mmCIF file of C-alpha atoms and ligand atoms in Angstrom:
data_model
loop_
_atom_site.group_PDB
_atom_site.id
_atom_site.type_symbol
_atom_site.label_atom_id
_atom_site.label_comp_id
_atom_site.label_asym_id
_atom_site.label_seq_id
_atom_site.Cartn_x
_atom_site.Cartn_y
_atom_site.Cartn_z
ATOM 1 C CA MET X 1 0.000 0.000 0.000
ATOM 2 C CA PRO X 2 1.673 3.284 -1.065
ATOM 3 C CA THR X 3 1.786 6.054 1.534
ATOM 4 C CA ALA X 4 1.279 9.817 1.274
ATOM 5 C CA ALA X 5 1.814 12.580 3.845
ATOM 6 C CA ILE X 6 -0.139 15.796 3.215
ATOM 7 C CA THR X 7 0.017 19.124 5.052
ATOM 8 C CA GLY X 8 -3.068 21.336 5.354
ATOM 9 C CA ALA X 9 -5.232 18.318 4.571
ATOM 10 C CA ASN X 10 -8.372 19.365 6.443
ATOM 11 C CA ARG X 11 -9.929 21.431 3.646
ATOM 12 C CA GLY X 12 -9.554 22.610 0.060
ATOM 13 C CA ILE X 13 -6.928 21.076 -2.178
ATOM 14 C CA GLY X 14 -5.248 19.144 0.638
ATOM 15 C CA LEU X 15 -8.494 17.457 1.659
ATOM 16 C CA GLU X 16 -9.159 16.515 -1.958
ATOM 17 C CA PHE X 17 -5.680 14.967 -2.249
ATOM 18 C CA ALA X 18 -6.456 12.902 0.860
ATOM 19 C CA ARG X 19 -9.840 11.854 -0.536
ATOM 20 C CA GLN X 20 -8.463 10.782 -3.918
ATOM 21 C CA TYR X 21 -5.405 8.919 -2.634
ATOM 22 C CA LEU X 22 -7.518 7.071 -0.058
ATOM 23 C CA ALA X 23 -10.009 6.119 -2.767
ATOM 24 C CA ASP X 24 -7.069 4.825 -4.790
ATOM 25 C CA GLY X 25 -5.997 2.504 -1.966
ATOM 26 C CA TRP X 26 -3.213 4.609 -0.448
ATOM 27 C CA ARG X 27 -2.413 5.048 3.231
ATOM 28 C CA VAL X 28 -2.655 8.771 4.035
ATOM 29 C CA HIS X 29 -1.034 10.709 6.873
ATOM 30 C CA ALA X 30 -3.087 13.896 6.909
ATOM 31 C CA GLY X 31 -1.867 17.016 8.709
ATOM 32 C CA ALA X 32 -4.408 19.367 10.271
ATOM 33 C CA ARG X 33 -3.842 22.205 12.703
ATOM 34 C CA ARG X 34 -6.999 21.268 14.623
ATOM 35 C CA PRO X 35 -7.844 17.585 14.083
ATOM 36 C CA GLU X 36 -10.858 17.901 16.366
ATOM 37 C CA ALA X 37 -12.386 20.384 13.900
ATOM 38 C CA ALA X 38 -11.319 18.535 10.729
ATOM 39 C CA ASP X 39 -14.819 17.543 9.687
ATOM 40 C CA GLY X 40 -13.865 16.773 6.084
ATOM 41 C CA LEU X 41 -11.219 14.308 7.237
ATOM 42 C CA ALA X 42 -13.650 12.788 9.739
ATOM 43 C CA GLU X 43 -15.915 11.922 6.815
ATOM 44 C CA LEU X 44 -13.014 10.015 5.241
ATOM 45 C CA ALA X 45 -12.219 8.023 8.389
ATOM 46 C CA SER X 46 -10.805 4.546 7.725
ATOM 47 C CA ASP X 47 -7.908 2.345 8.806
ATOM 48 C CA ALA X 48 -5.889 3.853 5.960
ATOM 49 C CA LEU X 49 -6.227 7.437 7.216
ATOM 50 C CA VAL X 50 -4.130 8.761 10.095
ATOM 51 C CA VAL X 51 -4.781 12.361 11.122
ATOM 52 C CA HIS X 52 -1.911 14.212 12.778
ATOM 53 C CA GLU X 53 -2.051 17.527 14.591
ATOM 54 C CA LEU X 54 0.304 19.561 12.432
ATOM 55 C CA ASP X 55 0.974 23.266 12.240
ATOM 56 C CA VAL X 56 3.946 23.552 9.876
ATOM 57 C CA ARG X 57 5.107 26.672 11.773
ATOM 58 C CA ASP X 58 5.601 24.463 14.825
ATOM 59 C CA ARG X 59 8.857 22.481 14.703
ATOM 60 C CA ALA X 60 7.795 20.333 17.664
ATOM 61 C CA ARG X 61 4.728 19.143 15.733
ATOM 62 C CA ILE X 62 6.856 18.362 12.681
ATOM 63 C CA ALA X 63 9.260 16.414 14.903
ATOM 64 C CA ALA X 64 6.323 14.542 16.432
ATOM 65 C CA LEU X 65 5.101 13.574 12.958
ATOM 66 C CA ALA X 66 8.581 12.374 11.982
ATOM 67 C CA ALA X 67 8.759 10.322 15.181
ATOM 68 C CA ALA X 68 5.343 8.795 14.511
ATOM 69 C CA LEU X 69 6.458 7.832 10.996
ATOM 70 C CA ASP X 70 9.919 6.606 12.031
ATOM 71 C CA GLY X 71 10.944 3.721 9.789
ATOM 72 C CA GLU X 72 7.820 3.929 7.612
ATOM 73 C CA PRO X 73 8.462 4.549 3.905
ATOM 74 C CA VAL X 74 6.639 7.595 2.529
ATOM 75 C CA ASP X 75 6.091 7.467 -1.217
ATOM 76 C CA LEU X 76 4.735 10.984 -1.512
ATOM 77 C CA LEU X 77 5.020 14.149 0.569
ATOM 78 C CA ILE X 78 2.676 16.966 -0.429
ATOM 79 C CA ASN X 79 3.605 20.353 1.028
ATOM 80 C CA ASN X 80 0.163 21.846 0.531
ATOM 81 C CA ALA X 81 -0.406 24.146 3.543
ATOM 82 C CA GLY X 82 -0.814 27.727 2.389
ATOM 83 C CA VAL X 83 -1.985 31.204 3.346
ATOM 84 C CA TRP X 84 -3.299 34.074 1.240
ATOM 85 C CA ARG X 85 -4.802 37.178 2.836
ATOM 86 C CA GLY X 86 -6.481 38.953 -0.097
ATOM 87 C CA GLY X 87 -6.291 42.743 0.073
ATOM 88 C CA LEU X 88 -3.891 42.579 3.011
ATOM 89 C CA GLU X 89 -1.222 41.352 0.550
ATOM 90 C CA LEU X 90 -1.085 44.647 -1.375
ATOM 91 C CA HIS X 91 1.359 47.554 -1.467
ATOM 92 C CA GLY X 92 1.007 49.652 1.666
ATOM 93 C CA ARG X 93 -1.284 47.106 3.291
ATOM 94 C CA PHE X 94 0.782 44.110 4.344
ATOM 95 C CA SER X 95 2.684 43.834 7.618
ATOM 96 C CA ASP X 96 6.004 42.223 8.441
ATOM 97 C CA GLU X 97 4.055 39.805 10.640
ATOM 98 C CA LEU X 98 1.960 38.598 7.707
ATOM 99 C CA TRP X 99 5.019 38.322 5.485
ATOM 100 C CA LEU X 100 6.823 36.310 8.160
ATOM 101 C CA GLU X 101 3.833 34.016 8.626
ATOM 102 C CA GLU X 102 3.809 33.241 4.914
ATOM 103 C CA PHE X 103 7.565 32.605 4.911
ATOM 104 C CA GLU X 104 7.082 30.291 7.880
ATOM 105 C CA VAL X 105 4.292 28.333 6.178
ATOM 106 C CA HIS X 106 5.350 28.330 2.515
ATOM 107 C CA VAL X 107 9.126 28.193 2.889
ATOM 108 C CA PHE X 108 10.413 27.265 6.343
ATOM 109 C CA GLY X 109 7.579 24.805 6.949
ATOM 110 C CA ALA X 110 7.910 23.103 3.565
ATOM 111 C CA MET X 111 11.674 22.799 3.984
ATOM 112 C CA ALA X 112 11.321 21.466 7.523
ATOM 113 C CA MET X 113 8.840 18.848 6.295
ATOM 114 C CA CYS X 114 11.218 17.737 3.522
ATOM 115 C CA GLN X 115 14.074 17.451 5.987
ATOM 116 C CA ALA X 116 11.997 15.702 8.651
ATOM 117 C CA LEU X 117 10.702 13.080 6.211
ATOM 118 C CA ALA X 118 13.799 12.768 3.999
ATOM 119 C CA ALA X 119 14.660 9.319 5.386
ATOM 120 C CA ASN X 120 11.042 8.160 4.930
ATOM 121 C CA LEU X 121 11.081 9.379 1.324
ATOM 122 C CA ALA X 122 14.404 7.651 0.654
ATOM 123 C CA ALA X 123 13.196 4.368 2.167
ATOM 124 C CA GLY X 124 11.890 1.819 -0.281
ATOM 125 C CA GLY X 125 13.865 3.144 -3.244
ATOM 126 C CA GLY X 126 12.932 6.790 -3.324
ATOM 127 C CA GLY X 127 9.696 8.735 -3.107
ATOM 128 C CA THR X 128 8.443 12.059 -4.364
ATOM 129 C CA ALA X 129 8.104 15.430 -2.630
ATOM 130 C CA VAL X 130 5.867 18.048 -4.210
ATOM 131 C CA ASN X 131 5.235 21.634 -3.180
ATOM 132 C CA ILE X 132 1.831 23.086 -4.025
ATOM 133 C CA SER X 133 3.102 26.400 -5.254
ATOM 134 C CA SER X 134 1.538 29.025 -7.501
ATOM 135 C CA GLY X 135 1.964 30.791 -10.785
ATOM 136 C CA ASN X 136 2.089 33.928 -8.631
ATOM 137 C CA GLY X 137 5.602 32.891 -7.636
ATOM 138 C CA CYS X 138 6.814 32.777 -11.253
ATOM 139 C CA PHE X 139 8.350 35.622 -13.293
ATOM 140 C CA GLY X 140 6.939 34.049 -16.439
ATOM 141 C CA TRP X 141 3.334 34.113 -15.223
ATOM 142 C CA THR X 142 1.046 36.591 -16.936
ATOM 143 C CA ASP X 143 -1.244 37.412 -14.002
ATOM 144 C CA LYS X 144 0.608 40.307 -12.403
ATOM 145 C CA SER X 145 -1.414 40.613 -9.178
ATOM 146 C CA PRO X 146 1.038 42.288 -6.761
ATOM 147 C CA ASP X 147 0.475 40.197 -3.661
ATOM 148 C CA TYR X 148 3.848 40.811 -2.048
ATOM 149 C CA PRO X 149 3.943 38.283 0.807
ATOM 150 C CA TYR X 150 2.214 35.530 -1.176
ATOM 151 C CA ASN X 151 4.124 35.964 -4.439
ATOM 152 C CA SER X 152 7.563 36.360 -2.885
ATOM 153 C CA THR X 153 7.168 33.383 -0.564
ATOM 154 C CA LYS X 154 5.868 31.149 -3.350
ATOM 155 C CA ALA X 155 8.883 32.242 -5.457
ATOM 156 C CA ALA X 156 11.137 31.205 -2.576
ATOM 157 C CA LEU X 157 9.239 27.917 -2.290
ATOM 158 C CA ASN X 158 9.834 27.294 -5.989
ATOM 159 C CA MET X 159 13.557 27.666 -5.490
ATOM 160 C CA LEU X 160 13.584 25.088 -2.672
ATOM 161 C CA ALA X 161 12.819 22.374 -5.198
ATOM 162 C CA ARG X 162 15.977 23.232 -7.111
ATOM 163 C CA GLY X 163 18.220 22.628 -4.126
ATOM 164 C CA LEU X 164 16.314 19.642 -2.800
ATOM 165 C CA SER X 165 16.270 17.999 -6.226
ATOM 166 C CA VAL X 166 20.070 18.001 -6.101
ATOM 167 C CA ASP X 167 20.447 17.024 -2.452
ATOM 168 C CA LEU X 168 17.894 14.200 -2.509
ATOM 169 C CA ALA X 169 18.754 12.806 -5.962
ATOM 170 C CA GLY X 170 21.296 10.391 -4.482
ATOM 171 C CA ASP X 171 18.483 8.795 -2.490
ATOM 172 C CA GLY X 172 16.285 8.543 -5.571
ATOM 173 C CA VAL X 173 13.854 11.190 -4.310
ATOM 174 C CA VAL X 174 12.134 13.315 -6.971
ATOM 175 C CA VAL X 175 11.145 16.886 -6.034
ATOM 176 C CA ALA X 176 8.752 19.123 -7.964
ATOM 177 C CA ASN X 177 6.638 22.250 -7.681
ATOM 178 C CA LEU X 178 3.033 22.098 -8.830
ATOM 179 C CA SER X 179 0.661 24.876 -9.842
ATOM 180 C CA PRO X 180 -2.929 23.774 -9.071
ATOM 181 C CA GLY X 181 -4.553 26.413 -11.279
ATOM 182 C CA PHE X 182 -7.132 28.862 -9.925
ATOM 183 C CA VAL X 183 -9.230 26.505 -7.826
ATOM 184 C CA ALA X 184 -12.602 26.917 -6.099
ATOM 185 C CA THR X 185 -11.596 26.716 -2.421
ATOM 186 C CA ASP X 186 -11.921 28.915 0.661
ATOM 187 C CA MET X 187 -8.705 30.661 -0.433
ATOM 188 C CA THR X 188 -10.301 31.964 -3.618
ATOM 189 C CA GLY X 189 -13.787 32.444 -2.195
ATOM 190 C CA HIS X 190 -14.809 29.507 -4.412
ATOM 191 C CA ALA X 191 -14.793 31.997 -7.320
ATOM 192 C CA SER X 192 -13.546 29.598 -9.985
ATOM 193 C CA GLY X 193 -14.966 27.015 -12.336
ATOM 194 C CA LEU X 194 -12.004 24.726 -11.612
ATOM 195 C CA THR X 195 -12.979 22.330 -8.829
ATOM 196 C CA PRO X 196 -10.547 20.768 -6.332
ATOM 197 C CA ARG X 197 -11.507 17.394 -7.813
ATOM 198 C CA GLU X 198 -10.412 18.429 -11.327
ATOM 199 C CA SER X 199 -7.254 20.180 -10.164
ATOM 200 C CA VAL X 200 -6.183 17.319 -7.893
ATOM 201 C CA SER X 201 -6.995 14.668 -10.524
ATOM 202 C CA GLY X 202 -4.705 16.547 -12.886
ATOM 203 C CA MET X 203 -1.936 16.967 -10.310
ATOM 204 C CA ARG X 204 -2.115 13.268 -9.425
ATOM 205 C CA LYS X 205 -1.513 12.412 -13.074
ATOM 206 C CA VAL X 206 1.440 14.799 -13.136
ATOM 207 C CA ILE X 207 2.829 13.269 -9.911
ATOM 208 C CA ALA X 208 2.433 9.739 -11.292
ATOM 209 C CA GLY X 209 4.483 10.768 -14.328
ATOM 210 C CA LEU X 210 7.359 12.373 -12.408
ATOM 211 C CA ASP X 211 10.803 10.822 -12.618
ATOM 212 C CA MET X 212 14.430 11.863 -12.199
ATOM 213 C CA GLY X 213 14.345 13.494 -15.624
ATOM 214 C CA LYS X 214 11.700 15.919 -14.334
ATOM 215 C CA THR X 215 13.032 16.589 -10.851
ATOM 216 C CA GLY X 216 13.575 20.196 -9.759
ATOM 217 C CA ALA X 217 11.003 21.623 -12.178
ATOM 218 C CA MET X 218 7.506 23.082 -11.944
ATOM 219 C CA TRP X 219 4.373 21.723 -13.588
ATOM 220 C CA ARG X 220 0.810 22.878 -14.062
ATOM 221 C CA TYR X 221 -2.081 20.706 -12.907
ATOM 222 C CA ASP X 222 -2.900 19.979 -16.553
ATOM 223 C CA GLY X 223 0.589 18.654 -17.263
ATOM 224 C CA GLY X 224 2.036 21.740 -18.915
ATOM 225 C CA ALA X 225 5.436 23.040 -17.811
ATOM 226 C CA MET X 226 5.337 26.256 -15.761
ATOM 227 C CA PRO X 227 7.693 29.044 -16.801
ATOM 228 C CA TRP X 228 9.434 30.100 -13.616
HETATM 229 N N1 NAP V 1 -6.945 27.760 -4.578
HETATM 230 C C1 NAP V 1 -6.160 28.224 -5.540
HETATM 231 O O1 NAP V 1 -6.608 28.763 -6.578
HETATM 232 C C2 NAP V 1 -4.662 28.099 -5.419
HETATM 233 C C3 NAP V 1 -3.886 28.599 -6.469
HETATM 234 C C4 NAP V 1 -2.506 28.474 -6.397
HETATM 235 C C5 NAP V 1 -1.936 27.845 -5.309
HETATM 236 N N2 NAP V 1 -2.723 27.395 -4.282
HETATM 237 C C6 NAP V 1 -2.049 26.755 -3.154
HETATM 238 O O2 NAP V 1 -2.660 25.501 -2.879
HETATM 239 C C7 NAP V 1 -2.515 25.194 -1.483
HETATM 240 C C8 NAP V 1 -3.871 24.832 -0.899
HETATM 241 O O3 NAP V 1 -4.715 25.971 -1.062
HETATM 242 P P1 NAP V 1 -6.301 25.902 -0.923
HETATM 243 O O4 NAP V 1 -6.844 26.649 -2.065
HETATM 244 O O5 NAP V 1 -6.747 24.519 -0.646
HETATM 245 O O6 NAP V 1 -6.468 26.827 0.376
HETATM 246 P P2 NAP V 1 -7.430 26.744 1.649
HETATM 247 O O7 NAP V 1 -8.720 26.133 1.288
HETATM 248 O O8 NAP V 1 -7.380 28.104 2.237
HETATM 249 O O9 NAP V 1 -6.661 25.717 2.612
HETATM 250 C C9 NAP V 1 -5.407 26.064 3.147
HETATM 251 C C10 NAP V 1 -4.940 24.908 4.002
HETATM 252 O O10 NAP V 1 -3.629 25.256 4.525
HETATM 253 C C11 NAP V 1 -3.685 25.059 5.930
HETATM 254 N N3 NAP V 1 -2.719 25.873 6.650
HETATM 255 C C12 NAP V 1 -2.601 27.212 6.702
HETATM 256 N N4 NAP V 1 -1.613 27.566 7.544
HETATM 257 C C13 NAP V 1 -1.107 26.416 8.048
HETATM 258 C C14 NAP V 1 -0.091 26.099 8.968
HETATM 259 N N5 NAP V 1 0.627 27.062 9.599
HETATM 260 N N6 NAP V 1 0.189 24.797 9.226
HETATM 261 C C15 NAP V 1 -0.529 23.808 8.627
HETATM 262 N N7 NAP V 1 -1.525 24.040 7.766
HETATM 263 C C16 NAP V 1 -1.807 25.333 7.483
HETATM 264 C C17 NAP V 1 -5.121 25.410 6.310
HETATM 265 O O11 NAP V 1 -5.395 24.925 7.606
HETATM 266 P P3 NAP V 1 -6.543 25.618 8.537
HETATM 267 O O12 NAP V 1 -7.859 25.051 8.097
HETATM 268 O O13 NAP V 1 -6.148 25.236 9.919
HETATM 269 O O14 NAP V 1 -6.452 27.118 8.295
HETATM 270 C C18 NAP V 1 -5.857 24.678 5.199
HETATM 271 O O15 NAP V 1 -5.927 23.303 5.479
HETATM 272 C C19 NAP V 1 -1.889 26.425 -0.846
HETATM 273 O O16 NAP V 1 -0.498 26.250 -0.694
HETATM 274 C C20 NAP V 1 -2.168 27.533 -1.848
HETATM 275 O O17 NAP V 1 -1.238 28.587 -1.777
HETATM 276 C C21 NAP V 1 -4.069 27.508 -4.305
#
């Protein structure tokens, strides 16, 4: 039974990843900041689903997850947890505190997760780590919405995959950034025709097709390469 670990799995894209991998027969370690309020995950309850209390800004919680998974191969890590604060992201509006929070979630948290689960990913011949990033973190993206904290931290997240793809290649671990598209979730006010189901189905196909020849790059949910 292949195994996935997913951050921010209690709603939106992360919850849909959990739903689809469980339906496909995977074991899923789902991170949620408040498991007791993770109603979507509760609906998916089964022997194959393990819910972990996980705030990726909290190193102790990441260490606790790594300890719980000690010795267990992880085929797929999905760094999905994310924050976007709408109008508070704009010029003259954002605070250092918000910017730091987004660095802590998108960059420090994702890196800490990769490091904490590196041995699990290497076990069993090499797994895959993907970061759910955004076109907003890419110079080549045409939507020029100036969301300073979000865009700059997603750009930094994108660069993590470059380094990790080199450092983890010896263990056979593939690393990639994914752009989910503009998806109807709480983050976007559900103002999109692209459903989590469609986006995640597409990203799962992309993930299934990743190999060492594609490591360190960024891909759209529909399989296209992202210019970053
Ligand atoms: N929706 C889009 O159009 C879109 C486009 C591009 C990229 N993305 C990216 O896709 C990912 C998922 O977004 P979404 O649309 O599903 O957003 P969402 O519905 O707002 O869900 C965000 C998830 O991240 C979790 N999270 C936030 N801060 C966290 C922390 N410190 N530790 C652990 N989990 C944390 C949230 O947990 P709580 O419930 O506890 O807050 C929630 O589970 C994000 O990285 C986002 O940037 C989304």
